Amino acid sequence: MTDVTFQVLPGGSLSGAVRVPGDKSISHRAVMLASLAEGRSEVRGFLTGEDCLCTMKAFRAMGVRIDQLAETHLRVHGVGLHGLQEPAQALDLGNSGTSMRLMTGLLAAQRFPTTLIGDESLSRRPMRRIVEPLRQMGAQIETTARNTAPLRILPAGGGLSGISYKSPVASAQVKSGVLLAGLYASGRTEVLEPEASRDHTERMLRAFGVTVDAEPGRAALQGAQALHASDVEVPADISSATFFMLGAAIVPGSDLLLSDVGVNPTRTGVIEILQRMGADIELLNARRFGGEPVADLRVRGRQLHGIEVGHELVAAAIDEFPAVFVAAACARGETVVTGAAELRVKESDRIQAMCDGLQVLGISALAQADGARITGGRLGGGTVDSKGDHRVAMSFAIAGLRAEQPIRILDCGNVNTSFPGFANLAAASGLRISVRDAA
Ligand code: S3P
């Protein structure tokens, strides 16, 4: 177990041009769909964060040949919908909820059993949300008594049947897991959601030749459709770009360009939230990488102001709230977030982790059941605990730009799950960060 601490000195500003690593959601899906396709697919811009490496290792363990031609360039030799083989051991998915929930859907349809395990954080996260609809389709899945991993997935005796499932949560992981199971099910599989979650699965399935009937908040497909190999160019991850957007937005006078950022409308909630707080963010050079919209983002710093963020903006900014909380701490006035109870079941309880840390820095941050009330003010310094949550760690690192004293952030090793090289890239752009790794 390594014990990684970030130390951030106060002040500085971010400037220049930055290309953050590839999108995590799209990288997972690229490995999964290319593995299930007929033929060879190339993936460029793949995120080599630990989460996506867990997905890659899991598919290799099920007999898929994946050549890493260069750091972020994969060649996947697809085995077809029915070509996966039983792995010799339990599949260890580390910290990755996306791997676990999507693969549960896919593996529920296989003719062999599998066991899925994860780290301490993943082993605490709710799995009932994915297991429940899959059981309705005929899947045989065993969980712990608390509906958590390890998951034991057994072959479904009579095969899976399509369902129309009204999900109580807006979750792309649930929707995608059910749709992947639906590829193997008889008839039609449909998922309806209370708010539109990210739609990368639907877009990429289409790129692989599957007919998907989808609109915001609903997605459906017919079973037994073959996937055909397709090359994937992965955009830079808007969730990783967010830390740099935040850093430029909170320091008046900053001017930063973020290139090739994925701007799928189901992911751009953070841009809208920051703009409503008064941030100067421009989308330039709009284009597409395959089925995904991409743009360069120019961010200039100026004084932000507090706003109300309600449930309608939550799904499209779900991973960005730790950064939004820091923006709120730097803004004039109060920011109130509601409708975001999902934040409590992420890699950590992000409402609590962020409010606790902001309070250490001298900010009034009141945790509420489904959000928080944060009053902007002067950020002091001190030691904050990231709770092993990558996005909490990176958000507090960026807060250093506006702090008056050094900030020490504990338990930052999981930054590598989504953003390998974060500290170096941030330092090169102007953040005064150093890393202590007591391996
Ligand atoms: C993801 C969906 C979201 C998000 C996660 C990645 C995905 O989770 O928080 O980081 O790739 O499908 P939920 O589906 O639980 O909202």
Short mmCIF file of C-alpha atoms and ligand atoms in Angstrom, two decimals:
data_model
loop_
_atom_site.label_atom_id
_atom_site.label_comp_id
_atom_site.label_asym_id
_atom_site.label_seq_id
_atom_site.Cartn_x
_atom_site.Cartn_y
_atom_site.Cartn_z
CA MET A 1 0.00 0.00 0.00
CA THR A 2 1.54 3.35 -0.91
CA ASP A 3 0.83 6.46 1.03
CA VAL A 4 0.87 9.42 -1.33
CA THR A 5 0.63 12.97 0.02
CA PHE A 6 0.25 16.14 -2.04
CA GLN A 7 1.80 19.30 -0.66
CA VAL A 8 0.62 22.51 -2.31
CA LEU A 9 2.13 25.92 -1.63
CA PRO A 10 -0.24 28.87 -1.82
CA GLY A 11 -0.58 31.09 -4.85
CA GLY A 12 0.39 30.84 -8.50
CA SER A 13 -1.84 30.67 -11.55
CA LEU A 14 -2.41 28.26 -14.44
CA SER A 15 -1.45 29.24 -17.96
CA GLY A 16 -0.46 27.76 -21.30
CA ALA A 17 -1.97 24.87 -23.26
CA VAL A 18 -2.81 21.53 -21.68
CA ARG A 19 -3.99 18.21 -23.05
CA VAL A 20 -5.32 16.05 -20.23
CA PRO A 21 -5.43 12.23 -20.64
CA GLY A 22 -8.18 10.29 -22.38
CA ASP A 23 -11.75 10.00 -21.21
CA LYS A 24 -12.20 7.28 -18.59
CA SER A 25 -15.77 6.32 -19.48
CA ILE A 26 -14.98 6.09 -23.20
CA SER A 27 -11.73 4.16 -22.60
CA HIS A 28 -13.55 1.48 -20.58
CA ARG A 29 -16.22 1.12 -23.23
CA ALA A 30 -13.67 1.01 -26.06
CA VAL A 31 -11.96 -2.05 -24.53
CA MET A 32 -15.27 -3.75 -23.77
CA LEU A 33 -16.96 -3.23 -27.13
CA ALA A 34 -13.80 -3.87 -29.17
CA SER A 35 -13.36 -7.15 -27.26
CA LEU A 36 -16.92 -8.23 -28.12
CA ALA A 37 -16.64 -7.17 -31.76
CA GLU A 38 -15.75 -9.29 -34.75
CA GLY A 39 -12.38 -8.13 -36.09
CA ARG A 40 -9.55 -5.88 -34.98
CA SER A 41 -10.12 -2.42 -33.52
CA GLU A 42 -7.55 0.24 -32.72
CA VAL A 43 -8.04 2.57 -29.78
CA ARG A 44 -6.06 5.84 -29.72
CA GLY A 45 -5.88 8.19 -26.77
CA PHE A 46 -6.70 5.36 -24.33
CA LEU A 47 -6.52 6.34 -20.66
CA THR A 48 -3.84 4.29 -18.94
CA GLY A 49 -5.24 5.08 -15.50
CA GLU A 50 -5.57 2.17 -13.09
CA ASP A 51 -9.35 1.89 -13.56
CA CYS A 52 -9.14 1.33 -17.31
CA LEU A 53 -6.13 -0.96 -16.88
CA CYS A 54 -8.35 -3.12 -14.63
CA THR A 55 -10.85 -3.41 -17.48
CA MET A 56 -8.07 -4.26 -19.94
CA LYS A 57 -6.61 -6.93 -17.64
CA ALA A 58 -10.04 -8.45 -17.08
CA PHE A 59 -10.64 -8.87 -20.82
CA ARG A 60 -7.16 -10.29 -21.30
CA ALA A 61 -7.96 -12.77 -18.51
CA MET A 62 -11.02 -13.81 -20.56
CA GLY A 63 -8.88 -14.61 -23.59
CA VAL A 64 -8.91 -11.33 -25.52
CA ARG A 65 -5.61 -10.38 -27.12
CA ILE A 66 -4.92 -6.69 -26.56
CA ASP A 67 -1.65 -5.30 -27.90
CA GLN A 68 -0.41 -2.04 -26.39
CA LEU A 69 1.29 -0.58 -29.47
CA ALA A 70 2.25 2.60 -27.63
CA GLU A 71 1.41 4.12 -24.25
CA THR A 72 -2.13 5.15 -25.27
CA HIS A 73 -2.59 3.10 -28.46
CA LEU A 74 -4.23 -0.32 -28.25
CA ARG A 75 -5.03 -2.95 -30.83
CA VAL A 76 -7.87 -5.18 -29.64
CA HIS A 77 -8.44 -8.51 -31.35
CA GLY A 78 -12.18 -8.92 -30.88
CA VAL A 79 -13.53 -12.38 -30.08
CA GLY A 80 -17.19 -11.77 -30.97
CA LEU A 81 -20.22 -11.73 -28.65
CA HIS A 82 -19.75 -15.41 -27.74
CA GLY A 83 -15.95 -15.65 -27.72
CA LEU A 84 -15.03 -14.78 -24.13
CA GLN A 85 -13.48 -17.57 -22.06
CA GLU A 86 -13.78 -18.38 -18.39
CA PRO A 87 -11.05 -16.56 -16.42
CA ALA A 88 -8.77 -18.66 -14.21
CA GLN A 89 -9.31 -16.39 -11.19
CA ALA A 90 -11.62 -13.76 -9.77
CA LEU A 91 -11.46 -10.53 -11.78
CA ASP A 92 -10.04 -7.73 -9.63
CA LEU A 93 -11.55 -4.42 -10.67
CA GLY A 94 -9.67 -2.29 -8.15
CA ASN A 95 -11.38 1.06 -7.49
CA SER A 96 -13.48 0.99 -10.66
CA GLY A 97 -17.25 1.13 -10.30
CA THR A 98 -17.64 1.47 -14.06
CA SER A 99 -15.77 -1.79 -14.70
CA MET A 100 -17.81 -3.62 -12.10
CA ARG A 101 -21.28 -2.42 -13.04
CA LEU A 102 -20.84 -2.68 -16.80
CA MET A 103 -19.11 -6.05 -16.63
CA THR A 104 -21.77 -7.48 -14.32
CA GLY A 105 -24.27 -6.95 -17.13
CA LEU A 106 -22.03 -8.47 -19.73
CA LEU A 107 -20.94 -11.43 -17.60
CA ALA A 108 -24.47 -12.27 -16.48
CA ALA A 109 -25.03 -13.41 -20.07
CA GLN A 110 -21.99 -15.70 -20.37
CA ARG A 111 -22.01 -19.50 -20.27
CA PHE A 112 -19.31 -19.55 -17.58
CA PRO A 113 -19.24 -18.30 -13.98
CA THR A 114 -17.15 -15.33 -12.82
CA THR A 115 -16.34 -13.61 -9.56
CA LEU A 116 -15.80 -9.86 -9.41
CA ILE A 117 -13.84 -8.27 -6.58
CA GLY A 118 -12.60 -4.75 -5.85
CA ASP A 119 -10.72 -2.63 -3.35
CA GLU A 120 -12.09 -1.41 -0.03
CA SER A 121 -13.95 1.54 -1.56
CA LEU A 122 -15.49 -0.48 -4.42
CA SER A 123 -16.45 -3.24 -1.96
CA ARG A 124 -18.56 -0.70 -0.05
CA ARG A 125 -20.44 0.67 -3.07
CA PRO A 126 -24.06 -0.27 -3.85
CA MET A 127 -24.46 -3.08 -6.38
CA ARG A 128 -28.14 -3.76 -5.91
CA ARG A 129 -28.93 -1.08 -8.49
CA ILE A 130 -27.33 -3.20 -11.23
CA VAL A 131 -28.07 -6.68 -9.84
CA GLU A 132 -31.80 -5.98 -9.48
CA PRO A 133 -32.64 -5.30 -13.16
CA LEU A 134 -30.33 -8.11 -14.29
CA ARG A 135 -32.18 -10.56 -12.03
CA GLN A 136 -35.41 -9.41 -13.65
CA MET A 137 -33.83 -10.45 -16.97
CA GLY A 138 -33.09 -13.91 -15.54
CA ALA A 139 -29.51 -13.40 -14.32
CA GLN A 140 -28.07 -15.40 -11.41
CA ILE A 141 -25.93 -13.13 -9.28
CA GLU A 142 -24.89 -13.50 -5.66
CA THR A 143 -23.79 -10.53 -3.55
CA THR A 144 -22.91 -10.04 0.11
CA ALA A 145 -25.82 -9.58 2.51
CA ARG A 146 -25.29 -5.82 2.12
CA ASN A 147 -25.69 -6.01 -1.67
CA THR A 148 -22.03 -5.28 -2.26
CA ALA A 149 -19.10 -7.03 -3.98
CA PRO A 150 -17.67 -9.66 -4.20
CA LEU A 151 -20.19 -10.60 -6.89
CA ARG A 152 -20.53 -14.19 -7.97
CA ILE A 153 -22.10 -14.37 -11.42
CA LEU A 154 -23.43 -17.74 -12.58
CA PRO A 155 -24.67 -18.74 -16.02
CA ALA A 156 -28.37 -17.92 -16.42
CA GLY A 157 -30.05 -21.30 -16.90
CA GLY A 158 -32.70 -20.29 -19.41
CA GLY A 159 -30.79 -17.34 -20.92
CA LEU A 160 -31.72 -13.69 -20.44
CA SER A 161 -34.95 -12.02 -21.52
CA GLY A 162 -35.28 -8.37 -22.50
CA ILE A 163 -37.11 -6.04 -20.10
CA SER A 164 -38.22 -2.45 -19.97
CA TYR A 165 -36.57 -1.14 -16.80
CA LYS A 166 -37.46 2.12 -15.09
CA SER A 167 -34.30 2.95 -13.16
CA PRO A 168 -34.81 4.85 -9.90
CA VAL A 169 -31.39 6.54 -10.34
CA ALA A 170 -29.86 8.38 -13.28
CA SER A 171 -26.86 6.09 -13.71
CA ALA A 172 -24.95 5.44 -16.90
CA GLN A 173 -23.34 2.47 -15.23
CA VAL A 174 -26.71 0.83 -14.57
CA LYS A 175 -28.08 1.76 -18.00
CA SER A 176 -24.94 0.46 -19.73
CA GLY A 177 -24.79 -2.78 -17.73
CA VAL A 178 -28.40 -3.54 -18.61
CA LEU A 179 -27.87 -2.68 -22.30
CA LEU A 180 -24.79 -4.94 -22.48
CA ALA A 181 -26.84 -7.78 -21.00
CA GLY A 182 -29.53 -6.85 -23.53
CA LEU A 183 -27.15 -7.65 -26.40
CA TYR A 184 -27.51 -11.30 -25.35
CA ALA A 185 -31.17 -11.23 -24.30
CA SER A 186 -34.20 -12.39 -26.24
CA GLY A 187 -36.32 -9.52 -27.53
CA ARG A 188 -35.91 -5.87 -26.66
CA THR A 189 -34.18 -4.33 -23.65
CA GLU A 190 -35.04 -0.79 -22.62
CA VAL A 191 -33.85 1.50 -19.80
CA LEU A 192 -35.72 4.62 -18.69
CA GLU A 193 -34.06 7.13 -16.36
CA PRO A 194 -35.23 10.01 -14.17
CA GLU A 195 -32.59 12.32 -15.76
CA ALA A 196 -30.41 11.72 -18.83
CA SER A 197 -27.12 10.07 -17.83
CA ARG A 198 -24.03 10.01 -20.05
CA ASP A 199 -24.70 8.25 -23.36
CA HIS A 200 -21.23 7.03 -24.42
CA THR A 201 -22.41 3.39 -24.53
CA GLU A 202 -25.24 4.19 -26.93
CA ARG A 203 -22.96 6.25 -29.19
CA MET A 204 -20.19 3.67 -29.24
CA LEU A 205 -22.54 0.72 -29.79
CA ARG A 206 -23.76 2.52 -32.91
CA ALA A 207 -20.17 3.02 -34.07
CA PHE A 208 -19.74 -0.76 -33.72
CA GLY A 209 -22.77 -1.35 -35.94
CA VAL A 210 -25.50 -1.96 -33.35
CA THR A 211 -28.90 -0.36 -33.85
CA VAL A 212 -29.79 1.58 -30.70
CA ASP A 213 -33.02 3.45 -30.20
CA ALA A 214 -32.18 6.29 -27.80
CA GLU A 215 -33.14 9.76 -26.70
CA PRO A 216 -32.21 11.64 -23.52
CA GLY A 217 -33.47 9.56 -20.58
CA ARG A 218 -34.25 6.42 -22.61
CA ALA A 219 -32.24 3.79 -24.49
CA ALA A 220 -33.29 0.50 -26.07
CA LEU A 221 -31.87 -2.23 -28.28
CA GLN A 222 -32.80 -5.63 -29.71
CA GLY A 223 -30.75 -8.64 -28.62
CA ALA A 224 -28.48 -10.79 -30.78
CA GLN A 225 -26.92 -7.97 -32.80
CA ALA A 226 -23.29 -8.59 -33.77
CA LEU A 227 -20.66 -5.89 -33.14
CA HIS A 228 -18.26 -5.05 -35.95
CA ALA A 229 -14.74 -3.80 -35.24
CA SER A 230 -14.35 -0.03 -35.25
CA ASP A 231 -11.46 2.28 -34.43
CA VAL A 232 -11.96 4.62 -31.50
CA GLU A 233 -10.28 7.98 -30.93
CA VAL A 234 -10.73 8.89 -27.27
CA PRO A 235 -11.22 12.61 -26.46
CA ALA A 236 -9.49 14.23 -23.49
CA ASP A 237 -11.55 13.63 -20.35
CA ILE A 238 -13.74 16.61 -19.43
CA SER A 239 -13.74 15.32 -15.84
CA SER A 240 -9.93 15.60 -15.70
CA ALA A 241 -9.99 18.90 -17.63
CA THR A 242 -12.32 20.19 -14.91
CA PHE A 243 -9.48 20.58 -12.39
CA PHE A 244 -7.63 22.81 -14.83
CA MET A 245 -10.82 24.68 -15.74
CA LEU A 246 -11.38 25.27 -12.04
CA GLY A 247 -7.79 26.38 -11.50
CA ALA A 248 -7.96 28.94 -14.29
CA ALA A 249 -11.47 30.10 -13.39
CA ILE A 250 -10.73 30.91 -9.73
CA VAL A 251 -7.59 33.01 -10.29
CA PRO A 252 -8.28 36.36 -11.96
CA GLY A 253 -5.78 36.96 -14.74
CA SER A 254 -5.29 33.28 -15.69
CA ASP A 255 -5.59 32.25 -19.32
CA LEU A 256 -5.54 28.53 -20.13
CA LEU A 257 -6.28 26.44 -23.21
CA LEU A 258 -7.46 22.85 -22.82
CA SER A 259 -7.31 20.89 -26.05
CA ASP A 260 -9.40 18.04 -27.51
CA VAL A 261 -11.85 17.95 -24.61
CA GLY A 262 -14.91 15.71 -24.97
CA VAL A 263 -17.98 17.95 -24.81
CA ASN A 264 -20.76 15.38 -25.06
CA PRO A 265 -23.83 17.30 -23.79
CA THR A 266 -24.45 14.63 -21.13
CA ARG A 267 -21.08 15.61 -19.59
CA THR A 268 -20.88 19.40 -19.90
CA GLY A 269 -22.84 20.30 -16.75
CA VAL A 270 -19.67 21.65 -15.15
CA ILE A 271 -19.17 24.18 -17.93
CA GLU A 272 -22.72 25.42 -17.46
CA ILE A 273 -22.35 25.58 -13.66
CA LEU A 274 -19.05 27.49 -13.81
CA GLN A 275 -20.42 29.84 -16.47
CA ARG A 276 -23.46 30.54 -14.29
CA MET A 277 -21.03 31.38 -11.48
CA GLY A 278 -19.53 33.96 -13.81
CA ALA A 279 -16.61 32.00 -15.29
CA ASP A 280 -15.24 32.94 -18.70
CA ILE A 281 -15.12 29.64 -20.65
CA GLU A 282 -15.14 29.59 -24.45
CA LEU A 283 -15.62 26.50 -26.64
CA LEU A 284 -13.40 26.72 -29.72
CA ASN A 285 -12.81 24.55 -32.77
CA ALA A 286 -15.86 22.30 -32.26
CA ARG A 287 -15.48 18.97 -34.08
CA ARG A 288 -16.09 15.24 -33.61
CA PHE A 289 -13.99 12.22 -32.66
CA GLY A 290 -16.18 9.48 -34.15
CA GLY A 291 -19.57 9.77 -32.49
CA GLU A 292 -18.35 12.12 -29.74
CA PRO A 293 -18.26 15.94 -29.88
CA VAL A 294 -14.92 17.55 -28.98
CA ALA A 295 -13.74 21.15 -28.56
CA ASP A 296 -10.85 23.19 -27.19
CA LEU A 297 -11.72 25.16 -24.08
CA ARG A 298 -10.28 28.59 -23.32
CA VAL A 299 -10.67 29.57 -19.68
CA ARG A 300 -9.86 32.98 -18.25
CA GLY A 301 -10.00 33.78 -14.55
CA ARG A 302 -12.28 36.29 -12.88
CA GLN A 303 -14.21 36.66 -9.64
CA LEU A 304 -17.00 34.05 -9.38
CA HIS A 305 -20.30 34.37 -7.51
CA GLY A 306 -22.44 31.82 -5.68
CA ILE A 307 -25.46 30.17 -7.35
CA GLU A 308 -28.11 27.52 -6.72
CA VAL A 309 -27.44 24.18 -8.42
CA GLY A 310 -30.53 21.98 -8.58
CA HIS A 311 -31.15 18.36 -9.60
CA GLU A 312 -31.50 19.20 -13.32
CA LEU A 313 -27.76 19.92 -13.53
CA VAL A 314 -26.58 17.04 -11.38
CA ALA A 315 -26.39 14.10 -13.82
CA ALA A 316 -24.38 16.04 -16.41
CA ALA A 317 -21.88 17.20 -13.78
CA ILE A 318 -21.96 14.19 -11.45
CA ASP A 319 -18.19 13.67 -11.20
CA GLU A 320 -17.41 17.39 -11.09
CA PHE A 321 -18.98 18.36 -7.75
CA PRO A 322 -15.76 18.19 -5.74
CA ALA A 323 -14.41 20.88 -8.11
CA VAL A 324 -17.70 22.82 -8.00
CA PHE A 325 -17.45 22.87 -4.18
CA VAL A 326 -13.99 24.46 -4.43
CA ALA A 327 -15.31 27.02 -6.95
CA ALA A 328 -18.08 27.79 -4.45
CA ALA A 329 -15.51 28.30 -1.69
CA CYS A 330 -13.73 30.86 -3.89
CA ALA A 331 -16.92 32.61 -5.02
CA ARG A 332 -18.59 35.67 -3.56
CA GLY A 333 -21.73 34.68 -1.61
CA GLU A 334 -23.44 31.37 -1.05
CA THR A 335 -23.72 28.33 -3.32
CA VAL A 336 -26.45 25.79 -2.61
CA VAL A 337 -26.33 22.33 -4.18
CA THR A 338 -29.42 20.11 -3.96
CA GLY A 339 -30.59 16.88 -5.63
CA ALA A 340 -27.10 15.37 -5.48
CA ALA A 341 -27.51 12.50 -2.98
CA GLU A 342 -25.62 10.24 -5.43
CA LEU A 343 -22.44 12.02 -4.34
CA ARG A 344 -22.65 10.06 -1.10
CA VAL A 345 -22.06 6.73 -2.87
CA LYS A 346 -19.15 7.62 -5.14
CA GLU A 347 -15.53 6.56 -4.52
CA SER A 348 -16.04 8.31 -1.16
CA ASP A 349 -18.95 10.17 0.39
CA ARG A 350 -18.05 13.27 -1.58
CA ILE A 351 -20.44 15.61 0.23
CA GLN A 352 -18.84 14.79 3.58
CA ALA A 353 -15.26 14.59 2.31
CA MET A 354 -15.50 17.99 0.60
CA CYS A 355 -17.31 19.77 3.44
CA ASP A 356 -14.88 18.37 6.03
CA GLY A 357 -11.87 19.50 3.98
CA LEU A 358 -13.29 22.94 3.22
CA GLN A 359 -13.96 23.48 6.92
CA VAL A 360 -10.31 22.65 7.67
CA LEU A 361 -9.42 25.44 5.22
CA GLY A 362 -11.70 27.85 7.10
CA ILE A 363 -14.71 27.83 4.78
CA SER A 364 -18.29 27.53 5.97
CA ALA A 365 -19.46 24.34 4.25
CA LEU A 366 -22.58 22.70 5.57
CA ALA A 367 -23.21 19.12 4.42
CA GLN A 368 -26.85 18.28 3.70
CA ALA A 369 -28.50 14.98 2.84
CA ASP A 370 -28.52 15.69 -0.90
CA GLY A 371 -25.98 18.50 -1.30
CA ALA A 372 -24.34 21.33 0.59
CA ARG A 373 -24.42 25.05 1.42
CA ILE A 374 -21.06 26.68 0.92
CA THR A 375 -20.24 30.31 1.64
CA GLY A 376 -17.29 31.68 -0.27
CA GLY A 377 -14.47 33.18 1.78
CA ARG A 378 -10.73 33.24 2.36
CA LEU A 379 -9.04 29.86 2.11
CA GLY A 380 -6.45 29.27 4.81
CA GLY A 381 -4.39 26.09 4.80
CA GLY A 382 -4.01 22.85 6.71
CA THR A 383 -4.18 19.10 6.31
CA VAL A 384 -7.18 17.62 4.53
CA ASP A 385 -8.04 13.96 4.02
CA SER A 386 -9.01 12.97 0.47
CA LYS A 387 -10.48 9.72 1.84
CA GLY A 388 -8.68 7.91 -0.96
CA ASP A 389 -10.90 9.66 -3.51
CA HIS A 390 -9.05 10.82 -6.64
CA ARG A 391 -11.37 13.71 -7.43
CA VAL A 392 -11.43 15.01 -3.85
CA ALA A 393 -7.61 14.94 -3.83
CA MET A 394 -7.27 16.87 -7.11
CA SER A 395 -9.91 19.44 -6.12
CA PHE A 396 -8.06 20.32 -2.90
CA ALA A 397 -4.76 20.46 -4.77
CA ILE A 398 -6.23 23.12 -7.08
CA ALA A 399 -7.63 25.02 -4.07
CA GLY A 400 -3.99 25.78 -3.25
CA LEU A 401 -4.04 28.45 -5.97
CA ARG A 402 -6.33 30.56 -3.78
CA ALA A 403 -5.08 29.46 -0.35
CA GLU A 404 -3.15 31.70 2.02
CA GLN A 405 -1.19 28.86 3.66
CA PRO A 406 0.12 25.48 2.40
CA ILE A 407 -2.38 22.65 2.00
CA ARG A 408 -1.36 19.05 2.68
CA ILE A 409 -3.66 16.43 1.14
CA LEU A 410 -3.55 12.87 2.45
CA ASP A 411 -4.20 9.55 0.72
CA CYS A 412 -3.76 10.71 -2.90
CA GLY A 413 -2.60 7.39 -4.43
CA ASN A 414 -5.91 6.89 -6.22
CA VAL A 415 -5.34 9.95 -8.41
CA ASN A 416 -3.71 7.36 -10.67
CA THR A 417 -7.06 5.66 -11.20
CA SER A 418 -8.23 8.46 -13.48
CA PHE A 419 -5.42 10.96 -14.00
CA PRO A 420 -1.90 9.54 -14.11
CA GLY A 421 0.57 12.42 -14.29
CA PHE A 422 -1.79 14.96 -12.69
CA ALA A 423 0.79 16.49 -10.35
CA ASN A 424 3.42 16.88 -13.08
CA LEU A 425 0.99 18.41 -15.55
CA ALA A 426 -0.43 20.76 -12.93
CA ALA A 427 3.08 21.77 -11.82
CA ALA A 428 4.09 22.47 -15.42
CA SER A 429 1.04 24.75 -15.76
CA GLY A 430 1.82 26.74 -12.61
CA LEU A 431 0.47 24.86 -9.55
CA ARG A 432 3.06 24.76 -6.77
CA ILE A 433 2.57 21.08 -5.98
CA SER A 434 4.98 18.41 -4.78
CA VAL A 435 4.30 14.73 -4.14
CA ARG A 436 5.54 12.64 -1.24
CA ASP A 437 5.27 8.93 -1.90
CA ALA A 438 6.03 6.82 1.18
CA ALA A 439 5.88 3.52 -0.70
C1 S3P B 1 -19.72 6.50 -15.28
C2 S3P B 1 -20.94 6.86 -14.77
C3 S3P B 1 -21.10 7.65 -13.54
C4 S3P B 1 -19.82 8.35 -13.13
C5 S3P B 1 -18.63 7.44 -13.23
C6 S3P B 1 -18.45 6.93 -14.64
C7 S3P B 1 -19.66 5.69 -16.50
O1 S3P B 1 -21.51 6.80 -12.48
O2 S3P B 1 -19.93 8.86 -11.83
O3 S3P B 1 -17.44 8.12 -12.84
O4 S3P B 1 -18.58 5.60 -17.12
O5 S3P B 1 -20.70 5.13 -16.87
P1 S3P B 1 -23.06 6.45 -12.21
O6 S3P B 1 -23.56 5.64 -13.33
O7 S3P B 1 -23.05 5.69 -10.91
O8 S3P B 1 -23.73 7.78 -12.08
#
